[in-house]
Amino acid sequence: MADGIDVELVVVRHGITAWNIERRYQGQRDIPLLFPDAEEGLLALREALAGERFDAVYTSDLQRCQQTLEWAQAAAPGMPLRLEPRLRELNFGEYEGKVYDELKHLPHYRAWIDSVGELQIPGGESAAELRSRLDAWLFDMATDVQRHGYRKVLAVTHGGVIRELRRRFETIDFWEGVVNQAQGRRWQLEYHGESGKGGWLCRCSSAVPEPANETL
């Protein structure tokens, strides 16, 4: 792949679900948005993205992300839209559908927490496996950017995915990577062959929506 690819990537988390409120691990369970609870955040996201022109949109194929994209109204008619299983949440395996109090006494759960999410989850994924599929998606996105001349891309995904992307592009630790529902991050990225982390360099990053006190 050629050097010098330059793209603005906006990544947002889906709106709130019943399992978010109950603090259940959702993982790859296909849980829908919860209304009317999700509406306030989705409307704020719609306002934040109003007037932006994206060249392409990628979204996790789980319905809560597709619903979020529909509410955000960010995909113009005829815009390339790709349902992307690689943008799914971490597979939480045996933890899916459960809350902390149901898991806190299990040795493998305690070990997973102590590893800051690095260990393999029983019946699920490790953080390394999540990063591997995100690396593959990023490479394919860069190929699309190069082939079609995209300048600005939107992705609708999940909290764990955004956490890993923030750790990659913003060099923060695990606990700093949290993004709330219907919020996200904006990155100005360059791809330079094999340089940096898999070729990607982040020039700047900011919150989506922008905080009320953020100045230009």
Short mmCIF file of N, CA and C in Angstrom, two decimals, residues 85-201:
data_model
loop_
_atom_site.label_atom_id
_atom_site.label_comp_id
_atom_site.label_asym_id
_atom_site.label_seq_id
_atom_site.Cartn_x
_atom_site.Cartn_y
_atom_site.Cartn_z
N PRO A 85 -18.75 -6.91 10.40
CA PRO A 85 -18.68 -7.75 11.61
C PRO A 85 -17.41 -7.53 12.43
N ARG A 86 -16.33 -7.06 11.79
CA ARG A 86 -15.09 -6.84 12.54
C ARG A 86 -15.20 -5.65 13.49
N LEU A 87 -16.25 -4.85 13.34
CA LEU A 87 -16.49 -3.73 14.26
C LEU A 87 -17.40 -4.12 15.42
N ARG A 88 -17.72 -5.39 15.55
CA ARG A 88 -18.51 -5.84 16.69
C ARG A 88 -17.74 -5.65 18.00
N GLU A 89 -18.52 -5.62 19.09
CA GLU A 89 -17.93 -5.56 20.42
C GLU A 89 -17.08 -6.80 20.68
N LEU A 90 -16.19 -6.69 21.67
CA LEU A 90 -15.47 -7.87 22.16
C LEU A 90 -16.47 -8.97 22.46
N ASN A 91 -16.14 -10.20 22.09
CA ASN A 91 -16.97 -11.35 22.44
C ASN A 91 -16.71 -11.71 23.90
N PHE A 92 -17.71 -11.43 24.76
CA PHE A 92 -17.55 -11.67 26.18
C PHE A 92 -17.91 -13.09 26.60
N GLY A 93 -18.20 -13.96 25.65
CA GLY A 93 -18.37 -15.37 25.95
C GLY A 93 -19.31 -15.65 27.11
N GLU A 94 -18.80 -16.35 28.12
CA GLU A 94 -19.62 -16.76 29.26
C GLU A 94 -20.07 -15.58 30.12
N TYR A 95 -19.49 -14.41 29.93
CA TYR A 95 -19.87 -13.24 30.73
C TYR A 95 -21.08 -12.51 30.16
N GLU A 96 -21.44 -12.79 28.91
CA GLU A 96 -22.52 -12.04 28.28
C GLU A 96 -23.85 -12.29 28.98
N GLY A 97 -24.58 -11.20 29.20
CA GLY A 97 -25.86 -11.27 29.89
C GLY A 97 -25.76 -11.21 31.40
N LYS A 98 -24.53 -11.17 31.91
CA LYS A 98 -24.32 -11.17 33.36
C LYS A 98 -23.85 -9.80 33.84
N VAL A 99 -24.04 -9.56 35.14
CA VAL A 99 -23.58 -8.32 35.77
C VAL A 99 -22.43 -8.65 36.71
N TYR A 100 -21.75 -7.62 37.17
CA TYR A 100 -20.56 -7.79 38.00
C TYR A 100 -20.81 -8.68 39.21
N ASP A 101 -21.93 -8.46 39.90
CA ASP A 101 -22.19 -9.22 41.12
C ASP A 101 -22.34 -10.72 40.87
N GLU A 102 -22.71 -11.10 39.64
CA GLU A 102 -22.82 -12.52 39.30
C GLU A 102 -21.46 -13.13 38.98
N LEU A 103 -20.46 -12.30 38.75
CA LEU A 103 -19.17 -12.79 38.26
C LEU A 103 -18.03 -12.57 39.24
N LYS A 104 -18.18 -11.65 40.17
CA LYS A 104 -17.04 -11.14 40.94
C LYS A 104 -16.32 -12.19 41.76
N HIS A 105 -16.97 -13.29 42.08
CA HIS A 105 -16.31 -14.31 42.89
C HIS A 105 -15.67 -15.42 42.04
N LEU A 106 -15.81 -15.35 40.72
CA LEU A 106 -15.25 -16.38 39.85
C LEU A 106 -13.76 -16.11 39.61
N PRO A 107 -12.90 -17.11 39.87
CA PRO A 107 -11.45 -16.88 39.71
C PRO A 107 -11.05 -16.41 38.32
N HIS A 108 -11.65 -17.00 37.28
CA HIS A 108 -11.25 -16.58 35.92
C HIS A 108 -11.69 -15.16 35.62
N TYR A 109 -12.81 -14.72 36.22
CA TYR A 109 -13.24 -13.34 36.02
C TYR A 109 -12.30 -12.37 36.74
N ARG A 110 -11.94 -12.71 37.97
CA ARG A 110 -11.00 -11.87 38.72
C ARG A 110 -9.66 -11.76 37.97
N ALA A 111 -9.23 -12.89 37.41
CA ALA A 111 -7.96 -12.87 36.67
C ALA A 111 -8.08 -11.99 35.43
N TRP A 112 -9.23 -12.05 34.77
CA TRP A 112 -9.44 -11.22 33.58
C TRP A 112 -9.42 -9.74 33.95
N ILE A 113 -10.09 -9.37 35.04
CA ILE A 113 -10.08 -7.98 35.50
C ILE A 113 -8.66 -7.54 35.83
N ASP A 114 -7.93 -8.40 36.56
CA ASP A 114 -6.56 -8.05 36.96
C ASP A 114 -5.64 -7.89 35.76
N SER A 115 -5.97 -8.56 34.64
CA SER A 115 -5.15 -8.46 33.43
C SER A 115 -5.53 -7.25 32.57
N VAL A 116 -6.41 -6.39 33.11
CA VAL A 116 -7.00 -5.26 32.36
C VAL A 116 -7.49 -5.71 30.98
N GLY A 117 -8.23 -6.82 30.99
CA GLY A 117 -8.90 -7.28 29.79
C GLY A 117 -8.05 -8.04 28.80
N GLU A 118 -6.80 -8.36 29.14
CA GLU A 118 -5.92 -9.00 28.17
C GLU A 118 -6.16 -10.51 28.05
N LEU A 119 -6.57 -11.15 29.12
CA LEU A 119 -6.74 -12.60 29.10
C LEU A 119 -7.91 -13.02 28.21
N GLN A 120 -7.84 -14.24 27.74
CA GLN A 120 -8.95 -14.84 26.99
C GLN A 120 -10.14 -15.02 27.92
N ILE A 121 -11.31 -14.59 27.49
CA ILE A 121 -12.55 -14.81 28.23
C ILE A 121 -13.05 -16.21 27.92
N PRO A 122 -13.48 -16.97 28.92
CA PRO A 122 -14.02 -18.31 28.62
C PRO A 122 -15.15 -18.26 27.60
N GLY A 123 -14.96 -18.94 26.50
CA GLY A 123 -15.96 -18.93 25.44
C GLY A 123 -15.98 -17.67 24.61
N GLY A 124 -15.02 -16.75 24.84
CA GLY A 124 -15.01 -15.48 24.13
C GLY A 124 -13.64 -15.14 23.58
N GLU A 125 -13.36 -13.85 23.50
CA GLU A 125 -12.14 -13.35 22.88
C GLU A 125 -11.17 -12.80 23.92
N SER A 126 -9.93 -12.67 23.52
CA SER A 126 -8.94 -11.90 24.25
C SER A 126 -8.83 -10.52 23.62
N ALA A 127 -8.21 -9.58 24.33
CA ALA A 127 -7.98 -8.25 23.76
C ALA A 127 -7.10 -8.34 22.52
N ALA A 128 -6.16 -9.27 22.50
CA ALA A 128 -5.28 -9.42 21.33
C ALA A 128 -6.09 -9.83 20.10
N GLU A 129 -7.08 -10.69 20.29
CA GLU A 129 -7.91 -11.09 19.16
C GLU A 129 -8.76 -9.93 18.66
N LEU A 130 -9.27 -9.12 19.58
CA LEU A 130 -10.00 -7.92 19.18
C LEU A 130 -9.09 -6.99 18.38
N ARG A 131 -7.88 -6.75 18.88
CA ARG A 131 -6.96 -5.87 18.17
C ARG A 131 -6.62 -6.42 16.79
N SER A 132 -6.52 -7.72 16.67
CA SER A 132 -6.17 -8.33 15.38
C SER A 132 -7.25 -8.07 14.34
N ARG A 133 -8.53 -8.22 14.73
CA ARG A 133 -9.57 -7.97 13.73
C ARG A 133 -9.70 -6.48 13.43
N LEU A 134 -9.41 -5.62 14.42
CA LEU A 134 -9.43 -4.19 14.14
C LEU A 134 -8.28 -3.79 13.23
N ASP A 135 -7.12 -4.41 13.41
CA ASP A 135 -5.99 -4.16 12.50
C ASP A 135 -6.37 -4.51 11.06
N ALA A 136 -7.06 -5.65 10.91
CA ALA A 136 -7.47 -6.08 9.57
C ALA A 136 -8.47 -5.11 8.97
N TRP A 137 -9.40 -4.63 9.80
CA TRP A 137 -10.37 -3.65 9.30
C TRP A 137 -9.69 -2.34 8.92
N LEU A 138 -8.78 -1.86 9.75
CA LEU A 138 -8.07 -0.63 9.45
C LEU A 138 -7.28 -0.73 8.14
N PHE A 139 -6.66 -1.87 7.92
CA PHE A 139 -5.91 -2.06 6.68
C PHE A 139 -6.84 -2.00 5.48
N ASP A 140 -7.99 -2.68 5.59
CA ASP A 140 -8.94 -2.67 4.48
C ASP A 140 -9.55 -1.28 4.28
N MET A 141 -9.79 -0.57 5.38
CA MET A 141 -10.28 0.80 5.26
C MET A 141 -9.26 1.67 4.53
N ALA A 142 -7.97 1.52 4.88
CA ALA A 142 -6.92 2.28 4.20
C ALA A 142 -6.89 1.96 2.71
N THR A 143 -7.11 0.70 2.37
CA THR A 143 -7.18 0.32 0.96
C THR A 143 -8.33 1.02 0.26
N ASP A 144 -9.49 1.06 0.93
CA ASP A 144 -10.64 1.76 0.37
C ASP A 144 -10.36 3.25 0.21
N VAL A 145 -9.73 3.85 1.23
CA VAL A 145 -9.40 5.27 1.17
C VAL A 145 -8.51 5.56 -0.02
N GLN A 146 -7.51 4.72 -0.20
CA GLN A 146 -6.58 4.91 -1.32
C GLN A 146 -7.27 4.71 -2.66
N ARG A 147 -8.08 3.67 -2.75
CA ARG A 147 -8.71 3.32 -4.03
C ARG A 147 -9.76 4.34 -4.45
N HIS A 148 -10.54 4.85 -3.47
CA HIS A 148 -11.69 5.70 -3.81
C HIS A 148 -11.47 7.18 -3.48
N GLY A 149 -10.35 7.49 -2.85
CA GLY A 149 -10.07 8.88 -2.54
C GLY A 149 -10.89 9.44 -1.39
N TYR A 150 -11.28 8.58 -0.45
CA TYR A 150 -12.06 9.06 0.69
C TYR A 150 -11.22 10.00 1.53
N ARG A 151 -11.87 11.06 2.05
CA ARG A 151 -11.20 11.99 2.95
C ARG A 151 -11.76 11.95 4.37
N LYS A 152 -13.03 11.57 4.50
CA LYS A 152 -13.66 11.52 5.82
C LYS A 152 -14.54 10.28 5.90
N VAL A 153 -14.34 9.49 6.97
CA VAL A 153 -15.03 8.21 7.13
C VAL A 153 -15.70 8.18 8.49
N LEU A 154 -16.91 7.63 8.54
CA LEU A 154 -17.64 7.43 9.79
C LEU A 154 -17.74 5.94 10.08
N ALA A 155 -17.53 5.58 11.36
CA ALA A 155 -17.73 4.21 11.80
C ALA A 155 -18.60 4.21 13.05
N VAL A 156 -19.62 3.35 13.07
CA VAL A 156 -20.50 3.21 14.24
C VAL A 156 -20.21 1.85 14.85
N THR A 157 -19.86 1.84 16.13
CA THR A 157 -19.35 0.62 16.72
C THR A 157 -19.67 0.57 18.22
N HIS A 158 -18.80 -0.01 19.02
CA HIS A 158 -19.07 -0.35 20.41
C HIS A 158 -17.98 0.20 21.33
N GLY A 159 -18.30 0.23 22.63
CA GLY A 159 -17.39 0.83 23.59
C GLY A 159 -16.02 0.16 23.64
N GLY A 160 -15.99 -1.17 23.62
CA GLY A 160 -14.72 -1.88 23.68
C GLY A 160 -13.84 -1.63 22.46
N VAL A 161 -14.48 -1.52 21.30
CA VAL A 161 -13.75 -1.22 20.07
C VAL A 161 -13.12 0.17 20.14
N ILE A 162 -13.93 1.15 20.58
CA ILE A 162 -13.41 2.52 20.67
C ILE A 162 -12.29 2.60 21.70
N ARG A 163 -12.43 1.87 22.80
CA ARG A 163 -11.37 1.85 23.81
C ARG A 163 -10.05 1.37 23.19
N GLU A 164 -10.10 0.30 22.42
CA GLU A 164 -8.87 -0.22 21.81
C GLU A 164 -8.31 0.73 20.76
N LEU A 165 -9.19 1.39 20.00
CA LEU A 165 -8.70 2.36 19.02
C LEU A 165 -8.08 3.57 19.71
N ARG A 166 -8.66 3.99 20.82
CA ARG A 166 -8.07 5.11 21.57
C ARG A 166 -6.71 4.72 22.13
N ARG A 167 -6.59 3.50 22.63
CA ARG A 167 -5.29 3.06 23.15
C ARG A 167 -4.25 3.06 22.03
N ARG A 168 -4.67 2.77 20.84
CA ARG A 168 -3.75 2.73 19.71
C ARG A 168 -3.35 4.12 19.26
N PHE A 169 -4.35 4.99 19.06
CA PHE A 169 -4.09 6.29 18.45
C PHE A 169 -3.75 7.39 19.45
N GLU A 170 -4.23 7.26 20.70
CA GLU A 170 -4.03 8.32 21.68
C GLU A 170 -3.03 7.95 22.77
N THR A 171 -2.55 6.73 22.75
CA THR A 171 -1.54 6.24 23.70
C THR A 171 -2.01 6.48 25.14
N ILE A 172 -3.21 5.99 25.44
CA ILE A 172 -3.74 6.07 26.79
C ILE A 172 -3.88 4.67 27.35
N ASP A 173 -4.14 4.56 28.66
CA ASP A 173 -4.25 3.23 29.24
C ASP A 173 -5.70 2.74 29.17
N PHE A 174 -5.89 1.50 29.59
CA PHE A 174 -7.18 0.81 29.47
C PHE A 174 -8.31 1.60 30.10
N TRP A 175 -8.10 2.09 31.32
CA TRP A 175 -9.18 2.72 32.08
C TRP A 175 -9.53 4.10 31.58
N GLU A 176 -8.64 4.73 30.81
CA GLU A 176 -8.90 6.07 30.27
C GLU A 176 -9.70 6.03 28.97
N GLY A 177 -9.91 4.85 28.42
CA GLY A 177 -10.47 4.75 27.08
C GLY A 177 -11.98 4.73 26.98
N VAL A 178 -12.68 4.93 28.10
CA VAL A 178 -14.14 4.82 28.10
C VAL A 178 -14.77 5.97 27.30
N VAL A 179 -15.76 5.63 26.47
CA VAL A 179 -16.58 6.61 25.75
C VAL A 179 -18.03 6.25 26.01
N ASN A 180 -18.84 7.24 26.37
CA ASN A 180 -20.24 6.98 26.68
C ASN A 180 -21.06 6.66 25.44
N GLN A 181 -22.27 6.16 25.67
CA GLN A 181 -23.16 5.83 24.56
C GLN A 181 -23.49 7.08 23.75
N ALA A 182 -23.60 6.89 22.42
CA ALA A 182 -23.91 7.96 21.47
C ALA A 182 -22.86 9.07 21.49
N GLN A 183 -21.64 8.73 21.88
CA GLN A 183 -20.51 9.64 21.79
C GLN A 183 -19.35 8.93 21.10
N GLY A 184 -18.29 9.67 20.83
CA GLY A 184 -17.19 9.03 20.12
C GLY A 184 -15.95 9.89 20.07
N ARG A 185 -15.12 9.59 19.07
CA ARG A 185 -13.85 10.30 18.90
C ARG A 185 -13.65 10.62 17.42
N ARG A 186 -12.89 11.69 17.20
CA ARG A 186 -12.51 12.12 15.85
C ARG A 186 -10.99 12.11 15.77
N TRP A 187 -10.45 11.41 14.78
CA TRP A 187 -8.99 11.32 14.60
C TRP A 187 -8.60 11.75 13.20
N GLN A 188 -7.51 12.50 13.12
CA GLN A 188 -6.91 12.80 11.82
C GLN A 188 -5.72 11.86 11.68
N LEU A 189 -5.81 10.95 10.72
CA LEU A 189 -4.87 9.84 10.63
C LEU A 189 -4.07 9.90 9.33
N GLU A 190 -2.84 9.42 9.42
CA GLU A 190 -2.00 9.21 8.25
C GLU A 190 -1.54 7.76 8.26
N TYR A 191 -1.40 7.22 7.05
CA TYR A 191 -0.86 5.87 6.90
C TYR A 191 0.44 5.95 6.13
N HIS A 192 1.50 5.41 6.74
CA HIS A 192 2.83 5.50 6.13
C HIS A 192 3.48 4.12 6.10
N GLY A 193 3.03 3.31 5.18
CA GLY A 193 3.65 2.00 4.98
C GLY A 193 3.75 1.21 6.26
N GLU A 194 4.97 0.84 6.63
CA GLU A 194 5.17 0.02 7.82
C GLU A 194 5.62 0.84 9.02
N SER A 195 5.56 2.17 8.93
CA SER A 195 6.01 2.99 10.05
C SER A 195 4.96 3.03 11.14
N GLY A 196 5.36 3.44 12.33
CA GLY A 196 4.42 3.59 13.43
C GLY A 196 3.79 2.28 13.82
N LYS A 197 2.59 2.34 14.39
CA LYS A 197 1.86 1.16 14.81
C LYS A 197 1.04 0.65 13.62
N GLY A 198 1.59 -0.33 12.92
CA GLY A 198 0.89 -0.84 11.77
C GLY A 198 0.76 0.17 10.65
N GLY A 199 1.60 1.22 10.66
CA GLY A 199 1.57 2.21 9.61
C GLY A 199 0.75 3.44 9.92
N TRP A 200 -0.06 3.42 10.99
CA TRP A 200 -0.94 4.54 11.29
C TRP A 200 -0.30 5.52 12.26
N LEU A 201 -0.43 6.81 11.94
CA LEU A 201 -0.02 7.89 12.82
C LEU A 201 -1.21 8.81 13.04
#
